[in-house]
Short mmCIF file of N, CA and C in Angstrom, two decimals:
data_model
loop_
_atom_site.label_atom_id
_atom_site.label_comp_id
_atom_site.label_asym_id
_atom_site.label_seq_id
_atom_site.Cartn_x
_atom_site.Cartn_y
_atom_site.Cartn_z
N UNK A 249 19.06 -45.96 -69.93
CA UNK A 249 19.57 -47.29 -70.19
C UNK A 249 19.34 -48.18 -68.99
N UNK A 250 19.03 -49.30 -69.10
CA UNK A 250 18.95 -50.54 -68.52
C UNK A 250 20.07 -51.28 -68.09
N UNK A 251 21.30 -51.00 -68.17
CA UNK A 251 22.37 -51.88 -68.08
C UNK A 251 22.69 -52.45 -66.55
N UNK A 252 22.77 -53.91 -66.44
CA UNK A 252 23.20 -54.28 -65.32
C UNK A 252 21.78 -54.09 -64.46
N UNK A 253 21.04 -53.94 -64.93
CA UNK A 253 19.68 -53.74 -63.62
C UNK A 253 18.93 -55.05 -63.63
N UNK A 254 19.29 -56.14 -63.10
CA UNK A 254 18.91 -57.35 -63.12
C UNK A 254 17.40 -57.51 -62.33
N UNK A 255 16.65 -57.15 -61.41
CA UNK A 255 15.97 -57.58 -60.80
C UNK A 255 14.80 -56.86 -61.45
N UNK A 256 13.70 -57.62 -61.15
CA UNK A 256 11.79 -57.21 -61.35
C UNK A 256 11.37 -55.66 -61.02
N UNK A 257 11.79 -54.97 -61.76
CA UNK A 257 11.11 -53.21 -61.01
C UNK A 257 9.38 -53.48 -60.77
N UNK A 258 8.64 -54.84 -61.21
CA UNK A 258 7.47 -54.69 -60.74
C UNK A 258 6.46 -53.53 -61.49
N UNK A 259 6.55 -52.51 -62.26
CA UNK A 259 6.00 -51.64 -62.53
C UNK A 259 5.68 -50.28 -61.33
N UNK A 260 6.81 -50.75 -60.45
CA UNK A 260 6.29 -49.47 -59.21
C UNK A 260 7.78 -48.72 -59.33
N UNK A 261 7.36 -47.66 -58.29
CA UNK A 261 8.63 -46.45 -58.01
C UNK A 261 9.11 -48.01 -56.53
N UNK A 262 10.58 -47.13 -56.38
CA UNK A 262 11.19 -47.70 -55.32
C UNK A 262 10.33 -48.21 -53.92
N UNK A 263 10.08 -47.07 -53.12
CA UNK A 263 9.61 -46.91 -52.38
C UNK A 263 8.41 -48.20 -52.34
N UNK A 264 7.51 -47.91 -53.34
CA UNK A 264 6.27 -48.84 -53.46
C UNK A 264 6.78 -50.70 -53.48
N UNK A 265 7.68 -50.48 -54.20
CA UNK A 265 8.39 -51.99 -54.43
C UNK A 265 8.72 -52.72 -53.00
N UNK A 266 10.15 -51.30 -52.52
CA UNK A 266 10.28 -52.13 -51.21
C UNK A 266 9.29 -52.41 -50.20
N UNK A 267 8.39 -51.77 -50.16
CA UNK A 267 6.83 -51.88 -49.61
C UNK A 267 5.78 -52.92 -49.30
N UNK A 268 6.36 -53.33 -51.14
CA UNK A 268 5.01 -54.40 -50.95
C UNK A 268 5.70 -55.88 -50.88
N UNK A 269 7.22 -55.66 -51.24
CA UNK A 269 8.16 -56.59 -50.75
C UNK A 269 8.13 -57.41 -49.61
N UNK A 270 8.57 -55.87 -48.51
CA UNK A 270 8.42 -56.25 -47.12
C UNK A 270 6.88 -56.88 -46.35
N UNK A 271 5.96 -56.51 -47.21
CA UNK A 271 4.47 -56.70 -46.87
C UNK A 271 4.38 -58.44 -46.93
N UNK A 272 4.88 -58.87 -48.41
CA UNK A 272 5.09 -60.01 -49.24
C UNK A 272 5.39 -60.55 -48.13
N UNK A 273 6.94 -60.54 -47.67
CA UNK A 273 7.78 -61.23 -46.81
C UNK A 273 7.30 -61.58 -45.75
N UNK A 274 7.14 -60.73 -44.70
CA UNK A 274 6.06 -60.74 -43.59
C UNK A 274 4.81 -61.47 -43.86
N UNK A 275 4.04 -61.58 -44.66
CA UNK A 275 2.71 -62.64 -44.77
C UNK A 275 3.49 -63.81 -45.15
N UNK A 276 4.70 -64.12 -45.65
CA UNK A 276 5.04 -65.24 -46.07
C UNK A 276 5.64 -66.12 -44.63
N UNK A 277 6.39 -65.49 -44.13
CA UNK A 277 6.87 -65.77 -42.90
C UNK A 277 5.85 -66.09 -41.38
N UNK A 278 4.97 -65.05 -41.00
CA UNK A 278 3.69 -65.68 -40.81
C UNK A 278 2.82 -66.74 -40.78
N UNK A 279 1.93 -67.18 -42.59
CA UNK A 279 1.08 -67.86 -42.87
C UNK A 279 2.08 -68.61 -43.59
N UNK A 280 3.58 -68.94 -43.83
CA UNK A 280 4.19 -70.60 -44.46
C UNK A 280 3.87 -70.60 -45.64
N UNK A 281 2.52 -69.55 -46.81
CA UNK A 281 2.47 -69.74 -47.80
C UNK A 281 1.24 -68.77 -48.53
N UNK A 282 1.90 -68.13 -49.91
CA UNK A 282 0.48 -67.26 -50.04
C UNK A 282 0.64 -67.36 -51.51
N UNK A 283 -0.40 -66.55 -51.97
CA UNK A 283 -0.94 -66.94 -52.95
C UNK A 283 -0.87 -65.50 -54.08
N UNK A 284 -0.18 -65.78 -54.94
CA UNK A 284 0.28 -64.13 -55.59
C UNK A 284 0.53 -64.34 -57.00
N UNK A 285 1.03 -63.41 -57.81
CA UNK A 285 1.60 -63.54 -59.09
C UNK A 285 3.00 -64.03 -59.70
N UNK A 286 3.10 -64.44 -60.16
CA UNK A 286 4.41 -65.26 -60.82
C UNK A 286 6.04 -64.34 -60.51
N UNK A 287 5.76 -63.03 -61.18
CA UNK A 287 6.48 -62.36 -60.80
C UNK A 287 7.06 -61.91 -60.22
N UNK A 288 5.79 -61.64 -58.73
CA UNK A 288 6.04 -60.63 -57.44
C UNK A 288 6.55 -62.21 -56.76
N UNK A 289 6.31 -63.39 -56.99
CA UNK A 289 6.88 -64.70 -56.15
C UNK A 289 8.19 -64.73 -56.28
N UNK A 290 8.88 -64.58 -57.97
CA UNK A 290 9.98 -64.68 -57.97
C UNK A 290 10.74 -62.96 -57.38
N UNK A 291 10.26 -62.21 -57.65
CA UNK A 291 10.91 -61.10 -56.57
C UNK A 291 11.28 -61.49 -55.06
N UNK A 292 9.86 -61.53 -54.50
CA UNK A 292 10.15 -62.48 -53.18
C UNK A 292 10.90 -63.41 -52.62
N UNK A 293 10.87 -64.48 -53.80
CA UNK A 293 12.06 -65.17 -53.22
C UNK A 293 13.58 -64.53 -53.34
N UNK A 294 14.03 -63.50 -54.54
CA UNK A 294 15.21 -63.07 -54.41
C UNK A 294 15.13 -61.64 -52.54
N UNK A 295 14.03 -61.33 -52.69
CA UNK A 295 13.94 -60.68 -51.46
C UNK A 295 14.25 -61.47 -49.88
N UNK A 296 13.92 -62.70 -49.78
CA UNK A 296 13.26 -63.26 -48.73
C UNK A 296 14.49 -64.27 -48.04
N UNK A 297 15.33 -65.14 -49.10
CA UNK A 297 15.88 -65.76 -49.22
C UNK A 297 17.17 -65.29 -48.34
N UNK A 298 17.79 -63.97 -48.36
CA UNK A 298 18.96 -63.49 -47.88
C UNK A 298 18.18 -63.46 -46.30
N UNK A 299 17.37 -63.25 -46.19
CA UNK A 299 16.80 -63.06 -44.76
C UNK A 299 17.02 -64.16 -43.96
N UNK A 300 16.21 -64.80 -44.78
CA UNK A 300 16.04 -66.27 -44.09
C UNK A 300 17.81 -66.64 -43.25
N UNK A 301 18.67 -66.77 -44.63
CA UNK A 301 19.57 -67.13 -44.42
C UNK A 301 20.53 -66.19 -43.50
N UNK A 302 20.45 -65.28 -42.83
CA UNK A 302 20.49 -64.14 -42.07
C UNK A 302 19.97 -64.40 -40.90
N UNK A 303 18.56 -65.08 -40.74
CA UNK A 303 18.21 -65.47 -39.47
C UNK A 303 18.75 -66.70 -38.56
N UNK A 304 19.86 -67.50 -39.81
CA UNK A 304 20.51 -68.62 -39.06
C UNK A 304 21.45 -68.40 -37.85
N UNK A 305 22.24 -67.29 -38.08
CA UNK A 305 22.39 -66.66 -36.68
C UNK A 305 21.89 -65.68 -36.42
N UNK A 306 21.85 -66.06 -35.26
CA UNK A 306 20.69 -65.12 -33.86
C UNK A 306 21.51 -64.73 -33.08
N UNK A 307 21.82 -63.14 -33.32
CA UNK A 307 22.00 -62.40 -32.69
C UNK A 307 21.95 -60.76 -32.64
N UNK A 308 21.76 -59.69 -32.35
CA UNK A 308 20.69 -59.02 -32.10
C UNK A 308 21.18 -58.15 -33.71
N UNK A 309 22.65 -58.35 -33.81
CA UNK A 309 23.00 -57.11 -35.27
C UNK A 309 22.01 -57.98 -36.66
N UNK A 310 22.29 -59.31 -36.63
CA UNK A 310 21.66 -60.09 -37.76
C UNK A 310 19.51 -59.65 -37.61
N UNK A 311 19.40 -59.51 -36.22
CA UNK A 311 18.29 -59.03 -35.90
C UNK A 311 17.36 -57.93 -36.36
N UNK A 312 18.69 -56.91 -36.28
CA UNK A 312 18.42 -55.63 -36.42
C UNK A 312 18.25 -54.91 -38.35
N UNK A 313 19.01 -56.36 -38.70
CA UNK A 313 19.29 -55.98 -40.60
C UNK A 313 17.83 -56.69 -40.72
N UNK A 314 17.27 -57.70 -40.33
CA UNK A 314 16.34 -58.36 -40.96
C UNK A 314 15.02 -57.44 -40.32
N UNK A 315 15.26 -56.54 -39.58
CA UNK A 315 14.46 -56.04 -39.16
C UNK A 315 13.99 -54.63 -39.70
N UNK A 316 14.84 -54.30 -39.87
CA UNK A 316 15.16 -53.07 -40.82
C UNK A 316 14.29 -53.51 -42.84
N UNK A 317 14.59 -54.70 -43.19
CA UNK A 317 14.10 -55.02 -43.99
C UNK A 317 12.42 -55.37 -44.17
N UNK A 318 11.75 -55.91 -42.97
CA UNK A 318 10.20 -56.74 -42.75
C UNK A 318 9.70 -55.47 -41.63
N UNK A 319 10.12 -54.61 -41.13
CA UNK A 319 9.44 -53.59 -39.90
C UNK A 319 8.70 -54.24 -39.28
N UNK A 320 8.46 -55.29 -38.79
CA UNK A 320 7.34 -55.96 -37.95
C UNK A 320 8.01 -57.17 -37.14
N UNK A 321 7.75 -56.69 -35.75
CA UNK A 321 8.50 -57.16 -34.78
C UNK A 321 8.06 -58.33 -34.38
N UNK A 322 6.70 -59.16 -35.05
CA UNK A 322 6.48 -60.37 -34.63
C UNK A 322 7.06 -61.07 -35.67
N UNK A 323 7.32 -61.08 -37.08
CA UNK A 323 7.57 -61.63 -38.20
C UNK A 323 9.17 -61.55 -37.84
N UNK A 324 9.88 -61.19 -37.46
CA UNK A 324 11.23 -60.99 -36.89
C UNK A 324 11.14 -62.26 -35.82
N UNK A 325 10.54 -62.11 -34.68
CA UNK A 325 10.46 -63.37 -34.19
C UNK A 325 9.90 -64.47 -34.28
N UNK A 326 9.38 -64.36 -35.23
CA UNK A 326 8.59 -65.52 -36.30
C UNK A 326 9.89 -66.42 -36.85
N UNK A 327 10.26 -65.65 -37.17
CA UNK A 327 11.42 -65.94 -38.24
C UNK A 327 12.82 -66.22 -37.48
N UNK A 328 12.97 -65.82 -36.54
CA UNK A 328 14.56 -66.35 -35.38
C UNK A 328 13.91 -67.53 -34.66
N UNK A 329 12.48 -67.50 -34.23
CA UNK A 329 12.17 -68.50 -33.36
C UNK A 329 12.04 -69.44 -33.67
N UNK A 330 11.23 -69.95 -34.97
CA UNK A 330 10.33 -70.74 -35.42
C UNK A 330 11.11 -71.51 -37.07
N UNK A 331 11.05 -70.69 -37.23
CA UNK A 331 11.51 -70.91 -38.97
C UNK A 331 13.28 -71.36 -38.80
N UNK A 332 14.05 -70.31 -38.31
CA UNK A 332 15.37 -70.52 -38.47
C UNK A 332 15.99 -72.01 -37.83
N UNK A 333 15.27 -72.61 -36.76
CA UNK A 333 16.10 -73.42 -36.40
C UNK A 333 15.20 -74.99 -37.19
N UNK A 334 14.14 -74.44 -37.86
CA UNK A 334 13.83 -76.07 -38.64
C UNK A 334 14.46 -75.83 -39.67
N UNK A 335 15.42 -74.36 -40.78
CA UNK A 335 15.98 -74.64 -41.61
C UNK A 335 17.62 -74.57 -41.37
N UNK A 336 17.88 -74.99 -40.15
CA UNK A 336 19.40 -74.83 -40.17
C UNK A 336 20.46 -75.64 -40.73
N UNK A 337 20.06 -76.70 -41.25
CA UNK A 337 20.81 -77.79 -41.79
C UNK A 337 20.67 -77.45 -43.48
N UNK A 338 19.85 -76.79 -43.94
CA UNK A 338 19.82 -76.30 -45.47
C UNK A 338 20.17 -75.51 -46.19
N UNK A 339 20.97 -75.80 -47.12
CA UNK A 339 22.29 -74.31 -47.61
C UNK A 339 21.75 -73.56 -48.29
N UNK A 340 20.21 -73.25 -48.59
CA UNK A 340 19.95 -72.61 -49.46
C UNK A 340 18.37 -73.65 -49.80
N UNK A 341 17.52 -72.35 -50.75
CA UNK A 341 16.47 -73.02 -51.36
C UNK A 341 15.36 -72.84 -50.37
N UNK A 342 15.22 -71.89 -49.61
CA UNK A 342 14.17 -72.21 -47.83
C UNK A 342 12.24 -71.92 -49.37
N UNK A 343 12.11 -71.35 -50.29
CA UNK A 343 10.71 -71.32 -50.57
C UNK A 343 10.50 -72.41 -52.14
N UNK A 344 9.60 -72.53 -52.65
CA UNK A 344 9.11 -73.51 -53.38
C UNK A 344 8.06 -72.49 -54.41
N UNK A 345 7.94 -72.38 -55.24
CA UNK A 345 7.15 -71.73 -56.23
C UNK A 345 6.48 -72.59 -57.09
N UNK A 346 4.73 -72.87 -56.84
CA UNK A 346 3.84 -73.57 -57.28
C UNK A 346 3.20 -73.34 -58.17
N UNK A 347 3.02 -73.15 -59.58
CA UNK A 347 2.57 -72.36 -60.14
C UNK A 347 1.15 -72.97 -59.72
N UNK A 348 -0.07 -72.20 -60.44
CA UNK A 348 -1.46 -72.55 -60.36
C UNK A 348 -2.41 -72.15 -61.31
N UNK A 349 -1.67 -71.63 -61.99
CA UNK A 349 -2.42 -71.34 -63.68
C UNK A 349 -3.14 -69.80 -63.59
N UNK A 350 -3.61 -69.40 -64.22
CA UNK A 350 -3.92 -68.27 -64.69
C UNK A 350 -5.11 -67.32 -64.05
N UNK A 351 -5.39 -66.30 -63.63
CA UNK A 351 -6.55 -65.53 -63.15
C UNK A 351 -7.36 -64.97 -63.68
N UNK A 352 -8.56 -65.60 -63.45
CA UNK A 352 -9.77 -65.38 -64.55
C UNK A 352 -9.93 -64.02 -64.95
N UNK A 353 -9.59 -62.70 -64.10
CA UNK A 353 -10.34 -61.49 -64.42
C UNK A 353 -9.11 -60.94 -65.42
N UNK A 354 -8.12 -61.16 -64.66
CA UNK A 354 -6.59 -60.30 -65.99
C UNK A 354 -5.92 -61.33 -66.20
N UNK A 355 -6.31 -62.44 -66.46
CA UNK A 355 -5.24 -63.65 -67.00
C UNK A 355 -3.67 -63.55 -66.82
N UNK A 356 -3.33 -63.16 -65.25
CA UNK A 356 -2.44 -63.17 -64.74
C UNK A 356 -2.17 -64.82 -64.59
N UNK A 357 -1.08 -64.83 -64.09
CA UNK A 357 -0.04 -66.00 -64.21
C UNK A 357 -0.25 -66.18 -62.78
N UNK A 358 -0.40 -66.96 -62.01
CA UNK A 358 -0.78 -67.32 -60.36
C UNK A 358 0.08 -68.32 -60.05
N UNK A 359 0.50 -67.81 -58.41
CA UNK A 359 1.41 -69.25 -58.25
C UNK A 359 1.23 -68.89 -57.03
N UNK A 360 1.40 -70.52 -55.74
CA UNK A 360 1.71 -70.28 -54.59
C UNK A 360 2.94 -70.44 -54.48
N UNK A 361 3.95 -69.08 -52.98
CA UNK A 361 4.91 -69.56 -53.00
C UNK A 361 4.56 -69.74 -51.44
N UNK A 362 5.76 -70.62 -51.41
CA UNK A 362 5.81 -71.50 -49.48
C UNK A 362 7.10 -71.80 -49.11
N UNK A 363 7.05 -71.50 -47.64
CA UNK A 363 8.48 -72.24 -47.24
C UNK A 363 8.64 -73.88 -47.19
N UNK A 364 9.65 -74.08 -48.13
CA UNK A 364 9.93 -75.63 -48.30
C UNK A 364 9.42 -76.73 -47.03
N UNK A 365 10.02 -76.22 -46.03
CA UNK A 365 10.28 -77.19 -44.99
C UNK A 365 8.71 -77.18 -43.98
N UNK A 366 7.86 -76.27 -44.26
CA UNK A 366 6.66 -76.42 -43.71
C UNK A 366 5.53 -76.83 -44.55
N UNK A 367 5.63 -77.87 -45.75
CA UNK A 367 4.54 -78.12 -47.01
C UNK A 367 4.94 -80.15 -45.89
N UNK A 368 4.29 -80.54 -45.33
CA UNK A 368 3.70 -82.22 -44.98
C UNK A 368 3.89 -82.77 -46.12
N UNK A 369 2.66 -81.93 -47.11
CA UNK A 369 2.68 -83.35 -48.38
C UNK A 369 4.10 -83.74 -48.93
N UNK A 370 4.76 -83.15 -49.13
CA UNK A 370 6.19 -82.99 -50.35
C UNK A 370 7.42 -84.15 -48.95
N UNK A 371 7.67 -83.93 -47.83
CA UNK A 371 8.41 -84.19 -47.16
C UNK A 371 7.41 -85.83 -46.60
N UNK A 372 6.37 -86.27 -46.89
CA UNK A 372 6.01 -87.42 -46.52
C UNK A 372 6.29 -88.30 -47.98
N UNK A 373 5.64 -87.64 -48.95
CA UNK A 373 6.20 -88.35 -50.05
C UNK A 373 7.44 -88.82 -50.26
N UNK A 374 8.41 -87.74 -50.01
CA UNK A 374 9.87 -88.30 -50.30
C UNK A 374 10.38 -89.67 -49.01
N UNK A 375 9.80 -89.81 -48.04
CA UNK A 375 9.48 -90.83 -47.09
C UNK A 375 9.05 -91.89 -47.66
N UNK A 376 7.93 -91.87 -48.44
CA UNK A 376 7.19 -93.28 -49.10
C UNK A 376 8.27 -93.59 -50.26
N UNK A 377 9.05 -93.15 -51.15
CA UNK A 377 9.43 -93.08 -51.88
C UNK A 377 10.79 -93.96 -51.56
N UNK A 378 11.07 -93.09 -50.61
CA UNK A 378 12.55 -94.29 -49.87
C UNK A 378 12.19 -95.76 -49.30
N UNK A 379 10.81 -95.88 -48.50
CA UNK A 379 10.58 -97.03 -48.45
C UNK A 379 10.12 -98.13 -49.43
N UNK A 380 9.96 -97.66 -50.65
CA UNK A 380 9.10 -98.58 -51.60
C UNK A 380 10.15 -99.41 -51.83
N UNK A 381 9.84 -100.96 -52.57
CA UNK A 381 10.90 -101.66 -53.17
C UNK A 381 10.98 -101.16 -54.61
N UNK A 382 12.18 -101.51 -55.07
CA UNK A 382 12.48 -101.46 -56.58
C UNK A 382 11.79 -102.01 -57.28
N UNK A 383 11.60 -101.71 -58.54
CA UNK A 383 10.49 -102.38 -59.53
C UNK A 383 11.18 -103.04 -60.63
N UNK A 384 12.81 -103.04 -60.34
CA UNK A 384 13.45 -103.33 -61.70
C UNK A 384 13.16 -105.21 -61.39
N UNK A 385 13.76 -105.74 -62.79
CA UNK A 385 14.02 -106.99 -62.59
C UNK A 385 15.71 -107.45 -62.19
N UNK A 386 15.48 -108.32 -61.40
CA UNK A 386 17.12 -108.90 -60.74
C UNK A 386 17.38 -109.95 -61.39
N UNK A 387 18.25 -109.98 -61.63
CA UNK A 387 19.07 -110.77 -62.05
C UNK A 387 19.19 -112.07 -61.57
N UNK A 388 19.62 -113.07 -62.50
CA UNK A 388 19.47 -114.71 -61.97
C UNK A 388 20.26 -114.80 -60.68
N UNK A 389 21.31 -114.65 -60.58
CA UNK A 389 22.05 -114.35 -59.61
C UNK A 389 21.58 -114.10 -58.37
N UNK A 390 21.26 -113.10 -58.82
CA UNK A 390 20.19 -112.36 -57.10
C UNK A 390 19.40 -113.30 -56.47
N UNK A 391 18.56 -113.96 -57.62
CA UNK A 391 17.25 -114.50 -57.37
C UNK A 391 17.81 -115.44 -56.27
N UNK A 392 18.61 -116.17 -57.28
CA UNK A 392 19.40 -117.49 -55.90
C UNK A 392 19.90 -116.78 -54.88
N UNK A 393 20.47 -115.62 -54.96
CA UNK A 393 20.83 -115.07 -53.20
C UNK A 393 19.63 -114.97 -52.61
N UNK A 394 18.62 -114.71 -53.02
CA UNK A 394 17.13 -114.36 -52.09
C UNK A 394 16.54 -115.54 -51.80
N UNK A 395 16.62 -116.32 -52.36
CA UNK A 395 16.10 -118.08 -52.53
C UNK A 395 16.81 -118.83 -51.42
N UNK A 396 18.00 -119.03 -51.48
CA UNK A 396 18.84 -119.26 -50.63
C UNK A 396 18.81 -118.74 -49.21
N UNK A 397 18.89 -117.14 -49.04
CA UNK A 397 18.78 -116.58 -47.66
C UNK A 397 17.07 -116.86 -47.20
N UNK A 398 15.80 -116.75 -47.94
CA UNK A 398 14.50 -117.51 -47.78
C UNK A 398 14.78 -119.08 -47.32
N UNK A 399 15.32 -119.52 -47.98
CA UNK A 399 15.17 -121.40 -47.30
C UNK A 399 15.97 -121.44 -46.31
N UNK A 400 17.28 -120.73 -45.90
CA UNK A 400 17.84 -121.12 -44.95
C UNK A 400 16.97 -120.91 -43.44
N UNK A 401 16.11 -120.24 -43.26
CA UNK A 401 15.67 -119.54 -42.19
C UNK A 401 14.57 -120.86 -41.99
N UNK A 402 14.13 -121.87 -43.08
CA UNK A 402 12.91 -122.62 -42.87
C UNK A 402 13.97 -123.88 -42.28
N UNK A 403 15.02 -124.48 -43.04
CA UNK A 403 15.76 -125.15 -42.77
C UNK A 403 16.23 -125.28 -40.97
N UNK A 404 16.34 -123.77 -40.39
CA UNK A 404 16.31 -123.94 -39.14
C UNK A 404 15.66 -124.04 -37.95
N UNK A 405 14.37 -123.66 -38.79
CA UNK A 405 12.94 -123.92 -37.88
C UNK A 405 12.94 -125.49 -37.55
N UNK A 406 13.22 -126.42 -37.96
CA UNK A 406 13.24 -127.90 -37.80
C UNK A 406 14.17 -128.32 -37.08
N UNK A 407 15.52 -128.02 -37.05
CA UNK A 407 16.35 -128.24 -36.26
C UNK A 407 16.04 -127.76 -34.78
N UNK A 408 15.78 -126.69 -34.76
CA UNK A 408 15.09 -126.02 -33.58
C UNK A 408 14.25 -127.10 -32.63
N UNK A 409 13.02 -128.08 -33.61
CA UNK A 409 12.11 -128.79 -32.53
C UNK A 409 12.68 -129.72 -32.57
N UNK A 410 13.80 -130.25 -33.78
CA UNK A 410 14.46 -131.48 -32.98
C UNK A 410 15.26 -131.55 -31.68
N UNK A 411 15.66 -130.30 -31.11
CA UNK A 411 16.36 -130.02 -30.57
C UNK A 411 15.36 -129.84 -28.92
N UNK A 412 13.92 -129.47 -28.98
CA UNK A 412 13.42 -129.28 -28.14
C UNK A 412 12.62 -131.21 -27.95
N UNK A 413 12.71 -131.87 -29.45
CA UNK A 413 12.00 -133.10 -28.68
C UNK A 413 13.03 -133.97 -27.64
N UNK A 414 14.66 -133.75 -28.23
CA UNK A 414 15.44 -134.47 -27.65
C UNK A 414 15.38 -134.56 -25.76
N UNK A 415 15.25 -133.52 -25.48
CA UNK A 415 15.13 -133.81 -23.96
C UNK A 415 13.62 -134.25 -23.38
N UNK A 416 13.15 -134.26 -24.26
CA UNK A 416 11.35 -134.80 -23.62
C UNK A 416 11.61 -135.90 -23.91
N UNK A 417 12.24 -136.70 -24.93
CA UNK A 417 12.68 -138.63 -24.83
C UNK A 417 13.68 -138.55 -23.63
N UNK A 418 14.53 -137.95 -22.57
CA UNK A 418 15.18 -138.49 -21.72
C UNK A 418 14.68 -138.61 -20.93
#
């Protein structure tokens, strides 16, 4: 029976799973983003995710669990040095799952997954996005507040040189 066994067995024995897990994790942590099957992505992220969030404190026991999990002592400091302190302000969510459509030889399901906070494109967009103006239409109302705060600023440009001719007539 199956009961209560929530996660991806992957089609492997234990051993092989946690294996290619830790393999997963470690290239992910590394290279910021790779390129795999739908499945083994969403495994990963339930794998990867407790880590991450594990590496927000640094100190040698939190060290020693995440280490115990990835066996590779540069991806350990990959991951305390580099990664943990650009995601420390984020409660959750550190990878992104891209799908990319299908693989020509076994019409597997393909997706990139990546750590959120190291993808440029996605974090400049949401930048342009805050600066754009609104596209709605305003209201009559408005219009005259914008009309109004526009003319007042021309209105004082003139006062200004009357103010500079007055002492050139004394």
């Amino acid at each position: 029976m199956n009961h209560k066994k929530k996660f991806n067995h992957l089609s492997r024995t234990s051993a092989h799973r946690k294996a290619l897990l830790s393999n997963m994790a470690v290239s992910l942590i590394l290279h910021k983003r790779i390129r795999t099957t739908v499945p083994k992505a969403k495994a990963l992220k339930i794998y990867v995710e407790p880590l991450i969030t594990k590496s927000k404190d640094d100190n040698s026991h939190s060290r020693r669990i995440v280490f115990s999990y990835l066996k590779q002592k540069e991806a350990v400091t990959e991951l305390f040095k580099e990664v943990a302190p650009k995601i420390a302000n984020r409660p959750g969510g550190y990878t992104r799952v891209l799908r990319t459509g299908n693989r020509i030889g076994d019409n597997a399901e393909t997706c990139i997954i990546e750590l959120v906070d190291y993808n440029t494109t996605y974090t400049e967009v949401k930048q342009e996005v805050k600066k754009t103006a609104t596209r709605r239409r305003r209201s009559s109302g408005a219009k005259k507040a914008v009309a109004a705060t526009e003319a007042a600023p021309a209105e004082e440009a003139p006062k200004a040189e009357v103010a500079e001719e007055t002492p050139k007539a004394e």
